[in-house]
Tab-separated table of C-alpha atoms and ligand atoms in Angstrom:
chain	number	residue	atom	x	y	z
U	1	MET	CA	0.122	-22.578	-14.055
U	2	THR	CA	0.456	-19.972	-11.300
U	3	ASN	CA	3.168	-20.824	-8.788
U	4	MET	CA	2.232	-19.738	-5.274
U	5	HIS	CA	4.905	-21.792	-3.513
U	6	VAL	CA	6.707	-20.136	-0.575
U	7	SER	CA	9.721	-21.623	1.197
U	8	LEU	CA	10.285	-20.694	4.866
U	9	PRO	CA	12.304	-22.335	7.669
U	10	GLY	CA	10.681	-25.730	8.203
U	11	LEU	CA	7.782	-24.875	5.916
U	12	GLU	CA	7.206	-25.591	2.246
U	13	LEU	CA	3.952	-23.747	1.625
U	14	LYS	CA	1.759	-24.420	-1.449
U	15	ASN	CA	0.590	-20.864	-1.058
U	16	PRO	CA	1.299	-18.132	1.522
U	17	ILE	CA	-2.119	-18.208	3.244
U	18	MET	CA	-2.906	-19.880	6.565
U	19	PRO	CA	-5.492	-19.524	9.332
U	20	ALA	CA	-4.179	-17.727	12.454
U	21	SER	CA	-3.989	-19.444	15.825
U	22	GLY	CA	-7.191	-19.474	17.871
U	23	CYS	CA	-9.390	-18.606	14.900
U	24	PHE	CA	-9.532	-22.094	13.399
U	25	GLY	CA	-9.430	-24.405	16.434
U	26	PHE	CA	-7.826	-27.635	15.257
U	27	GLY	CA	-9.531	-27.443	11.873
U	28	ARG	CA	-12.420	-29.847	12.498
U	29	GLU	CA	-15.240	-27.339	11.867
U	30	TYR	CA	-13.601	-25.855	8.764
U	31	ALA	CA	-12.949	-29.315	7.289
U	32	GLN	CA	-16.710	-29.407	6.656
U	33	PHE	CA	-16.398	-26.409	4.339
U	34	TYR	CA	-13.279	-27.215	2.287
U	35	ASP	CA	-10.291	-29.513	1.878
U	36	LEU	CA	-7.728	-28.366	4.470
U	37	SER	CA	-4.914	-29.560	2.166
U	38	LYS	CA	-5.546	-26.455	0.055
U	39	LEU	CA	-4.175	-24.186	2.812
U	40	GLY	CA	-0.539	-23.076	2.902
U	41	ALA	CA	-0.323	-24.197	6.539
U	42	ILE	CA	-2.502	-24.273	9.665
U	43	MET	CA	-1.630	-22.414	12.848
U	44	VAL	CA	-3.518	-24.356	15.486
U	45	LYS	CA	-4.991	-23.084	18.767
U	46	ALA	CA	-2.554	-22.476	21.641
U	47	VAL	CA	-1.511	-25.631	23.490
U	48	THR	CA	-0.624	-25.644	27.205
U	49	PRO	CA	0.607	-28.644	29.235
U	50	GLU	CA	-2.738	-28.956	31.019
U	51	MET	CA	-6.307	-28.723	29.719
U	52	ARG	CA	-7.723	-25.190	30.176
U	53	ARG	CA	-11.328	-24.071	30.304
U	54	GLY	CA	-10.392	-20.450	29.628
U	55	ASN	CA	-11.863	-17.287	31.133
U	56	ALA	CA	-15.407	-16.698	32.387
U	57	THR	CA	-18.085	-15.651	29.872
U	58	PRO	CA	-18.945	-13.327	28.193
U	59	ARG	CA	-15.531	-13.475	26.539
U	60	VAL	CA	-16.222	-12.184	23.056
U	61	ALA	CA	-17.689	-8.783	22.167
U	62	GLU	CA	-18.177	-6.885	18.943
U	63	THR	CA	-16.900	-3.337	18.612
U	64	GLU	CA	-17.600	-0.725	15.929
U	65	SER	CA	-14.607	-1.886	13.894
U	66	GLY	CA	-13.412	-5.254	15.107
U	67	MET	CA	-13.776	-7.930	17.718
U	68	LEU	CA	-12.696	-8.140	21.350
U	69	ASN	CA	-11.908	-11.493	22.894
U	70	ALA	CA	-10.678	-12.799	26.214
U	71	ILE	CA	-10.864	-16.547	25.624
U	72	GLY	CA	-7.912	-17.219	27.952
U	73	LEU	CA	-6.163	-19.986	26.004
U	74	GLN	CA	-8.922	-22.586	26.333
U	75	ASN	CA	-7.562	-25.860	24.925
U	76	PRO	CA	-7.757	-29.614	25.574
U	77	GLY	CA	-4.119	-29.830	26.790
U	78	LEU	CA	-0.925	-31.284	25.321
U	79	GLU	CA	-1.818	-34.958	25.677
U	80	ALA	CA	-5.235	-34.670	24.026
U	81	VAL	CA	-3.816	-32.547	21.210
U	82	MET	CA	-1.086	-35.161	20.578
U	83	GLU	CA	-3.538	-38.065	20.720
U	84	HIS	CA	-6.580	-36.666	18.927
U	85	GLU	CA	-6.125	-33.308	17.191
U	86	LEU	CA	-2.762	-33.726	15.428
U	87	PRO	CA	-3.609	-37.241	14.131
U	88	PHE	CA	-6.903	-35.833	12.729
U	89	LEU	CA	-4.925	-33.140	10.880
U	90	ALA	CA	-2.381	-35.710	9.639
U	91	ASP	CA	-5.042	-36.892	7.162
U	92	TYR	CA	-4.450	-33.642	5.274
U	93	ASP	CA	-1.413	-32.705	3.217
U	94	VAL	CA	-0.742	-29.469	5.096
U	95	PRO	CA	2.061	-28.425	7.481
U	96	ILE	CA	0.995	-27.590	11.019
U	97	ILE	CA	2.427	-24.719	13.041
U	98	ALA	CA	1.877	-25.570	16.699
U	99	ASN	CA	1.130	-22.572	18.943
U	100	VAL	CA	2.920	-23.126	22.257
U	101	ALA	CA	1.827	-21.432	25.517
U	102	GLY	CA	2.208	-21.822	29.268
U	103	LYS	CA	2.501	-20.127	32.639
U	104	THR	CA	6.242	-20.680	33.124
U	105	PRO	CA	9.271	-21.243	30.862
U	106	GLU	CA	9.146	-24.896	31.958
U	107	ASP	CA	5.603	-25.169	30.554
U	108	TYR	CA	6.759	-23.833	27.188
U	109	VAL	CA	9.721	-26.202	27.139
U	110	GLU	CA	7.500	-29.180	27.999
U	111	VAL	CA	4.986	-28.449	25.237
U	112	ALA	CA	7.656	-27.555	22.663
U	113	ALA	CA	9.775	-30.663	23.287
U	114	LYS	CA	6.819	-33.016	22.860
U	115	ILE	CA	4.705	-31.347	20.185
U	116	SER	CA	7.703	-30.700	17.916
U	117	GLN	CA	8.080	-34.477	17.611
U	118	ALA	CA	4.669	-34.903	15.965
U	119	PRO	CA	5.276	-35.856	12.317
U	120	ASN	CA	2.943	-33.209	10.877
U	121	VAL	CA	4.199	-30.341	13.082
U	122	HIS	CA	6.705	-28.484	10.887
U	123	ALA	CA	7.225	-25.390	13.036
U	124	LEU	CA	6.392	-23.937	16.439
U	125	GLU	CA	4.859	-20.544	17.109
U	126	LEU	CA	5.716	-19.220	20.569
U	127	ASN	CA	2.704	-17.470	22.004
U	128	VAL	CA	4.404	-14.866	24.155
U	129	SER	CA	1.800	-12.263	23.348
U	130	CYS	CA	-1.554	-13.383	24.729
U	131	PRO	CA	-3.085	-10.400	26.531
U	132	ASN	CA	-5.846	-12.474	28.127
U	133	VAL	CA	-4.122	-14.620	30.735
U	134	LYS	CA	-2.812	-13.685	34.177
U	135	GLU	CA	0.399	-15.726	33.972
U	136	GLY	CA	2.675	-16.353	30.977
U	137	GLY	CA	1.602	-14.823	27.678
U	138	ILE	CA	2.286	-11.142	27.349
U	139	GLN	CA	4.679	-10.915	30.295
U	140	PHE	CA	7.226	-12.813	28.149
U	141	GLY	CA	6.323	-10.817	25.062
U	142	SER	CA	6.858	-7.335	26.475
U	143	ASP	CA	10.322	-7.717	28.005
U	144	GLN	CA	13.290	-8.253	25.685
U	145	GLU	CA	15.336	-10.279	28.184
U	146	GLN	CA	12.484	-12.609	29.092
U	147	LEU	CA	11.622	-13.059	25.431
U	148	ALA	CA	15.220	-13.957	24.600
U	149	MET	CA	15.464	-16.364	27.552
U	150	LEU	CA	12.267	-18.166	26.545
U	151	THR	CA	13.220	-18.322	22.866
U	152	ARG	CA	16.612	-19.831	23.733
U	153	ALA	CA	15.079	-22.398	26.089
U	154	VAL	CA	12.543	-23.533	23.479
U	155	LYS	CA	15.107	-23.579	20.661
U	156	GLU	CA	17.207	-25.966	22.712
U	157	VAL	CA	14.490	-28.613	22.879
U	158	SER	CA	12.573	-28.075	19.646
U	159	GLU	CA	12.971	-30.501	16.755
U	160	VAL	CA	11.552	-27.958	14.311
U	161	PRO	CA	12.111	-24.240	13.545
U	162	VAL	CA	10.710	-21.780	16.072
U	163	TYR	CA	8.699	-18.679	15.147
U	164	VAL	CA	8.073	-16.068	17.835
U	165	LYS	CA	4.677	-14.338	17.833
U	166	LEU	CA	5.115	-10.673	18.651
U	167	SER	CA	2.754	-8.538	20.689
U	168	PRO	CA	1.774	-5.089	19.407
U	169	ASN	CA	1.326	-3.979	23.035
U	170	VAL	CA	4.901	-2.716	23.353
U	171	THR	CA	6.656	0.585	22.661
U	172	ASP	CA	9.600	-0.909	20.748
U	173	ILE	CA	8.395	-3.645	18.398
U	174	VAL	CA	11.683	-3.603	16.445
U	175	GLY	CA	13.667	-4.147	19.669
U	176	MET	CA	11.467	-7.139	20.543
U	177	ALA	CA	11.900	-8.586	17.051
U	178	GLN	CA	15.677	-8.207	17.212
U	179	ALA	CA	15.796	-9.761	20.687
U	180	ALA	CA	13.960	-12.818	19.332
U	181	GLU	CA	16.253	-12.988	16.286
U	182	HIS	CA	19.434	-12.768	18.390
U	183	ALA	CA	18.116	-15.508	20.693
U	184	GLY	CA	17.849	-17.846	17.707
U	185	ALA	CA	14.256	-17.465	16.449
U	186	ASP	CA	13.894	-18.832	12.919
U	187	GLY	CA	11.029	-16.482	12.069
U	188	LEU	CA	8.495	-14.047	13.469
U	189	THR	CA	4.725	-14.002	13.337
U	190	MET	CA	2.944	-10.723	13.969
U	191	ILE	CA	0.775	-9.289	15.282
U	192	ASN	CA	-1.296	-10.631	18.153
U	193	THR	CA	-4.286	-8.629	19.402
U	194	LEU	CA	-4.193	-5.101	20.873
U	195	ILE	CA	-5.480	-4.702	24.421
U	196	GLY	CA	-8.894	-3.020	24.390
U	197	MET	CA	-12.167	-2.596	26.234
U	198	GLN	CA	-15.829	-2.280	25.275
U	199	LEU	CA	-18.388	-0.899	27.739
U	200	ASP	CA	-22.065	-1.645	28.202
U	201	ARG	CA	-23.833	1.559	27.118
U	202	ARG	CA	-26.538	1.215	29.795
U	203	THR	CA	-24.473	0.277	32.842
U	204	GLY	CA	-20.982	1.481	31.890
U	205	LYS	CA	-19.571	-1.902	32.907
U	206	PRO	CA	-17.080	-3.712	30.640
U	207	LEU	CA	-18.864	-6.135	28.301
U	208	LEU	CA	-16.267	-8.854	28.823
U	209	ALA	CA	-16.239	-10.698	32.150
U	210	ASN	CA	-12.448	-10.268	32.059
U	211	GLY	CA	-12.780	-6.479	31.677
U	212	ARG	CA	-10.102	-6.129	29.035
U	213	GLY	CA	-9.693	-8.180	25.903
U	214	GLY	CA	-7.715	-8.434	22.687
U	215	LEU	CA	-8.871	-6.368	19.711
U	216	SER	CA	-8.628	-8.050	16.307
U	217	GLY	CA	-10.094	-7.594	12.830
U	218	PRO	CA	-10.058	-4.657	10.358
U	219	ALA	CA	-9.413	-2.039	13.070
U	220	ILE	CA	-5.891	-3.322	13.708
U	221	LYS	CA	-4.696	-3.712	10.119
U	222	PRO	CA	-2.923	-0.334	9.767
U	223	VAL	CA	-1.107	-0.938	13.065
U	224	ALA	CA	-0.073	-4.412	11.931
U	225	ILE	CA	1.099	-3.196	8.512
U	226	ARG	CA	3.257	-0.503	10.106
U	227	MET	CA	4.814	-3.027	12.489
U	228	VAL	CA	5.489	-5.619	9.762
U	229	TYR	CA	6.975	-2.860	7.604
U	230	ASP	CA	9.336	-1.665	10.370
U	231	VAL	CA	10.320	-5.127	11.621
U	232	SER	CA	10.895	-6.835	8.272
U	233	GLN	CA	13.535	-4.262	7.359
U	234	ALA	CA	15.276	-4.587	10.737
U	235	VAL	CA	15.681	-8.385	10.880
U	236	SER	CA	16.925	-11.013	8.462
U	237	ILE	CA	14.514	-13.765	9.511
U	238	PRO	CA	11.155	-14.086	7.705
U	239	VAL	CA	7.929	-12.555	8.987
U	240	ILE	CA	4.463	-14.089	8.740
U	241	GLY	CA	2.066	-11.140	8.890
U	242	MET	CA	-1.447	-10.948	10.288
U	243	GLY	CA	-3.998	-8.526	11.717
U	244	GLY	CA	-7.282	-7.680	10.033
U	245	VAL	CA	-6.784	-9.673	6.843
U	246	SER	CA	-10.097	-10.541	5.190
U	247	THR	CA	-9.441	-10.108	1.449
U	248	ALA	CA	-6.693	-10.888	-1.073
U	249	GLU	CA	-5.955	-7.145	-1.188
U	250	ASP	CA	-5.298	-7.156	2.576
U	251	ALA	CA	-2.921	-10.117	2.140
U	252	LEU	CA	-1.117	-8.278	-0.670
U	253	ASP	CA	-0.674	-5.253	1.594
U	254	PHE	CA	1.088	-7.421	4.190
U	255	MET	CA	3.377	-8.924	1.558
U	256	TYR	CA	4.161	-5.495	0.134
U	257	ALA	CA	5.080	-4.465	3.704
U	258	GLY	CA	7.565	-7.342	3.920
U	259	ALA	CA	5.633	-10.423	5.098
U	260	SER	CA	6.628	-13.663	3.346
U	261	ALA	CA	3.289	-15.279	4.217
U	262	VAL	CA	-0.001	-14.138	5.722
U	263	ALA	CA	-2.343	-15.480	8.394
U	264	VAL	CA	-6.091	-14.901	8.536
U	265	GLY	CA	-7.755	-14.673	11.952
U	266	THR	CA	-11.086	-13.057	12.785
U	267	ALA	CA	-12.280	-13.135	9.153
U	268	ASN	CA	-12.738	-16.924	9.481
U	269	PHE	CA	-15.577	-16.322	11.964
U	270	THR	CA	-17.649	-14.193	9.573
U	271	ASN	CA	-16.695	-16.021	6.389
U	272	PRO	CA	-15.639	-19.652	6.855
U	273	MET	CA	-14.359	-19.599	3.242
U	274	ALA	CA	-12.140	-16.549	3.890
U	275	CYS	CA	-8.811	-18.389	3.427
U	276	MET	CA	-9.993	-20.028	0.188
U	277	ASP	CA	-11.291	-16.713	-1.196
U	278	ILE	CA	-7.973	-15.033	-0.388
U	279	ILE	CA	-5.916	-17.818	-2.009
U	280	HIS	CA	-7.999	-17.575	-5.206
U	281	GLY	CA	-7.762	-13.774	-5.224
U	282	LEU	CA	-3.976	-13.892	-4.837
U	283	GLU	CA	-3.676	-16.524	-7.568
U	284	THR	CA	-5.631	-14.318	-9.965
U	285	PHE	CA	-3.428	-11.316	-9.123
U	286	ILE	CA	-0.157	-13.235	-9.630
U	287	HIS	CA	-1.441	-14.688	-12.888
U	288	THR	CA	-2.740	-11.375	-14.264
U	289	GLU	CA	0.425	-9.483	-13.341
U	290	ASN	CA	2.567	-12.380	-14.604
U	291	ILE	CA	4.875	-12.247	-11.563
U	292	ASP	CA	6.228	-14.650	-8.949
U	293	ILE	CA	4.729	-14.594	-5.487
U	294	GLY	CA	8.189	-13.724	-4.083
U	295	ASP	CA	8.339	-10.548	-6.210
U	296	ILE	CA	5.624	-9.000	-4.072
U	297	VAL	CA	7.431	-9.348	-0.743
U	298	GLY	CA	8.812	-6.035	0.472
U	299	ARG	CA	7.675	-4.053	-2.569
U	300	SER	CA	6.610	-1.062	-0.514
U	301	TYR	CA	9.886	-0.542	1.274
U	302	ARG	CA	11.774	-0.960	-1.982
U	303	ALA	CA	9.452	1.681	-3.432
U	304	CYS	CA	10.112	3.979	-0.463
U	305	GLU	CA	13.887	3.523	-0.807
U	306	THR	CA	13.635	4.648	-4.426
U	307	LEU	CA	11.601	7.659	-3.392
U	308	SER	CA	13.997	8.660	-0.604
U	309	SER	CA	17.115	8.203	-2.758
U	310	ARG	CA	15.814	10.600	-5.428
X	1	FMN	C1	-10.979	-15.667	19.407
X	1	FMN	C2	-9.492	-15.528	19.225
X	1	FMN	C3	-8.642	-16.453	19.819
X	1	FMN	C4	-7.251	-16.336	19.651
X	1	FMN	N1	-6.435	-17.280	20.219
X	1	FMN	C5	-5.088	-17.204	19.987
X	1	FMN	C6	-4.217	-18.235	20.477
X	1	FMN	O1	-4.646	-19.229	21.057
X	1	FMN	N2	-2.875	-18.093	20.259
X	1	FMN	C7	-2.354	-17.007	19.575
X	1	FMN	O2	-1.126	-16.921	19.404
X	1	FMN	N3	-3.167	-16.046	19.071
X	1	FMN	C8	-4.506	-16.122	19.255
X	1	FMN	N4	-5.332	-15.160	18.724
X	1	FMN	C9	-4.735	-14.051	17.927
X	1	FMN	C10	-4.809	-14.332	16.420
X	1	FMN	O3	-4.071	-15.483	16.073
X	1	FMN	C11	-4.304	-13.123	15.602
X	1	FMN	O4	-2.959	-12.872	15.941
X	1	FMN	C12	-5.090	-11.851	15.849
X	1	FMN	O5	-6.472	-12.138	16.007
X	1	FMN	C13	-4.914	-10.814	14.727
X	1	FMN	O6	-5.394	-11.288	13.482
X	1	FMN	P1	-6.888	-10.989	12.930
X	1	FMN	O7	-7.113	-9.523	13.072
X	1	FMN	O8	-6.869	-11.475	11.517
X	1	FMN	O9	-7.833	-11.771	13.803
X	1	FMN	C14	-6.718	-15.249	18.885
X	1	FMN	C15	-7.590	-14.332	18.299
X	1	FMN	C16	-8.960	-14.450	18.453
X	1	FMN	C17	-9.856	-13.447	17.783
């Protein structure tokens, strides 16, 4: 039988595929399509201390090659997630990665301390990279000192390993990754969306009420691959890669670039079975090639080393 098992800090994954935060809610809708226990893990929607309605509409727009969103971290709030959403997910045999957000470091600490105690939460993902909120989010993810301070504060209170979600909207992604590693991050997840804009062709006004939004989907994959490739060689903590994954081949590309596991975001909206299709595709590849899933990780930089040492 094909072994797709991947071991990461806090996470024993049946397979390396998981839905990305914000693109799967808390799993309720997708549970109608397939058994959530078949996923490697689930990265749930960002959780803030208080309930948030998010930004004004319209807050999603299509572009020629991807999607723009400015949801603004809409979520039911920490208490409701603890009381309703996590217990719903506990019916499935799948580890949960809780996406933690807030306006201030105190918000992050509050959410992390409480949500990391939930029995089915096996890791936290620090959302320091949301481009769609006025306070919190990207301001922590684009400054190395602030990122390190926040990572340290959350590590102190968390009962489970902490993964930091990196923003691509920086000049030095490797520096940000190393800052998170030195501050004690157990892993990295990358990338979040790239700041973009789409204009109304008739009026010239931005299509999103927020003006700017986060670009996701196929358009960002080459950017994400390059960043995963650079970062995974510069740190010794594992990377979970994402950005434009919609097929098993896309997932393979991320693993070749150095990701130990892969998250699927926007593709879930167009194909609710995307994660299942990718898992099956990967299984077939591993089986046909007669290799272990771990053999794939970092293949491309090993190949480049061989080339450059010739
Ligand atoms: C509608 C939408 C909502 C998102 N909400 C969150 C969120 O709450 N927290 C977070 O860390 N990332 C959020 N993201 C970013 C995704 O998790 C992912 O990093 C990004 O979309 C890139 O992957 P993709 O191209 O496969 O979608 C959101 C993305 C989209 C499209």
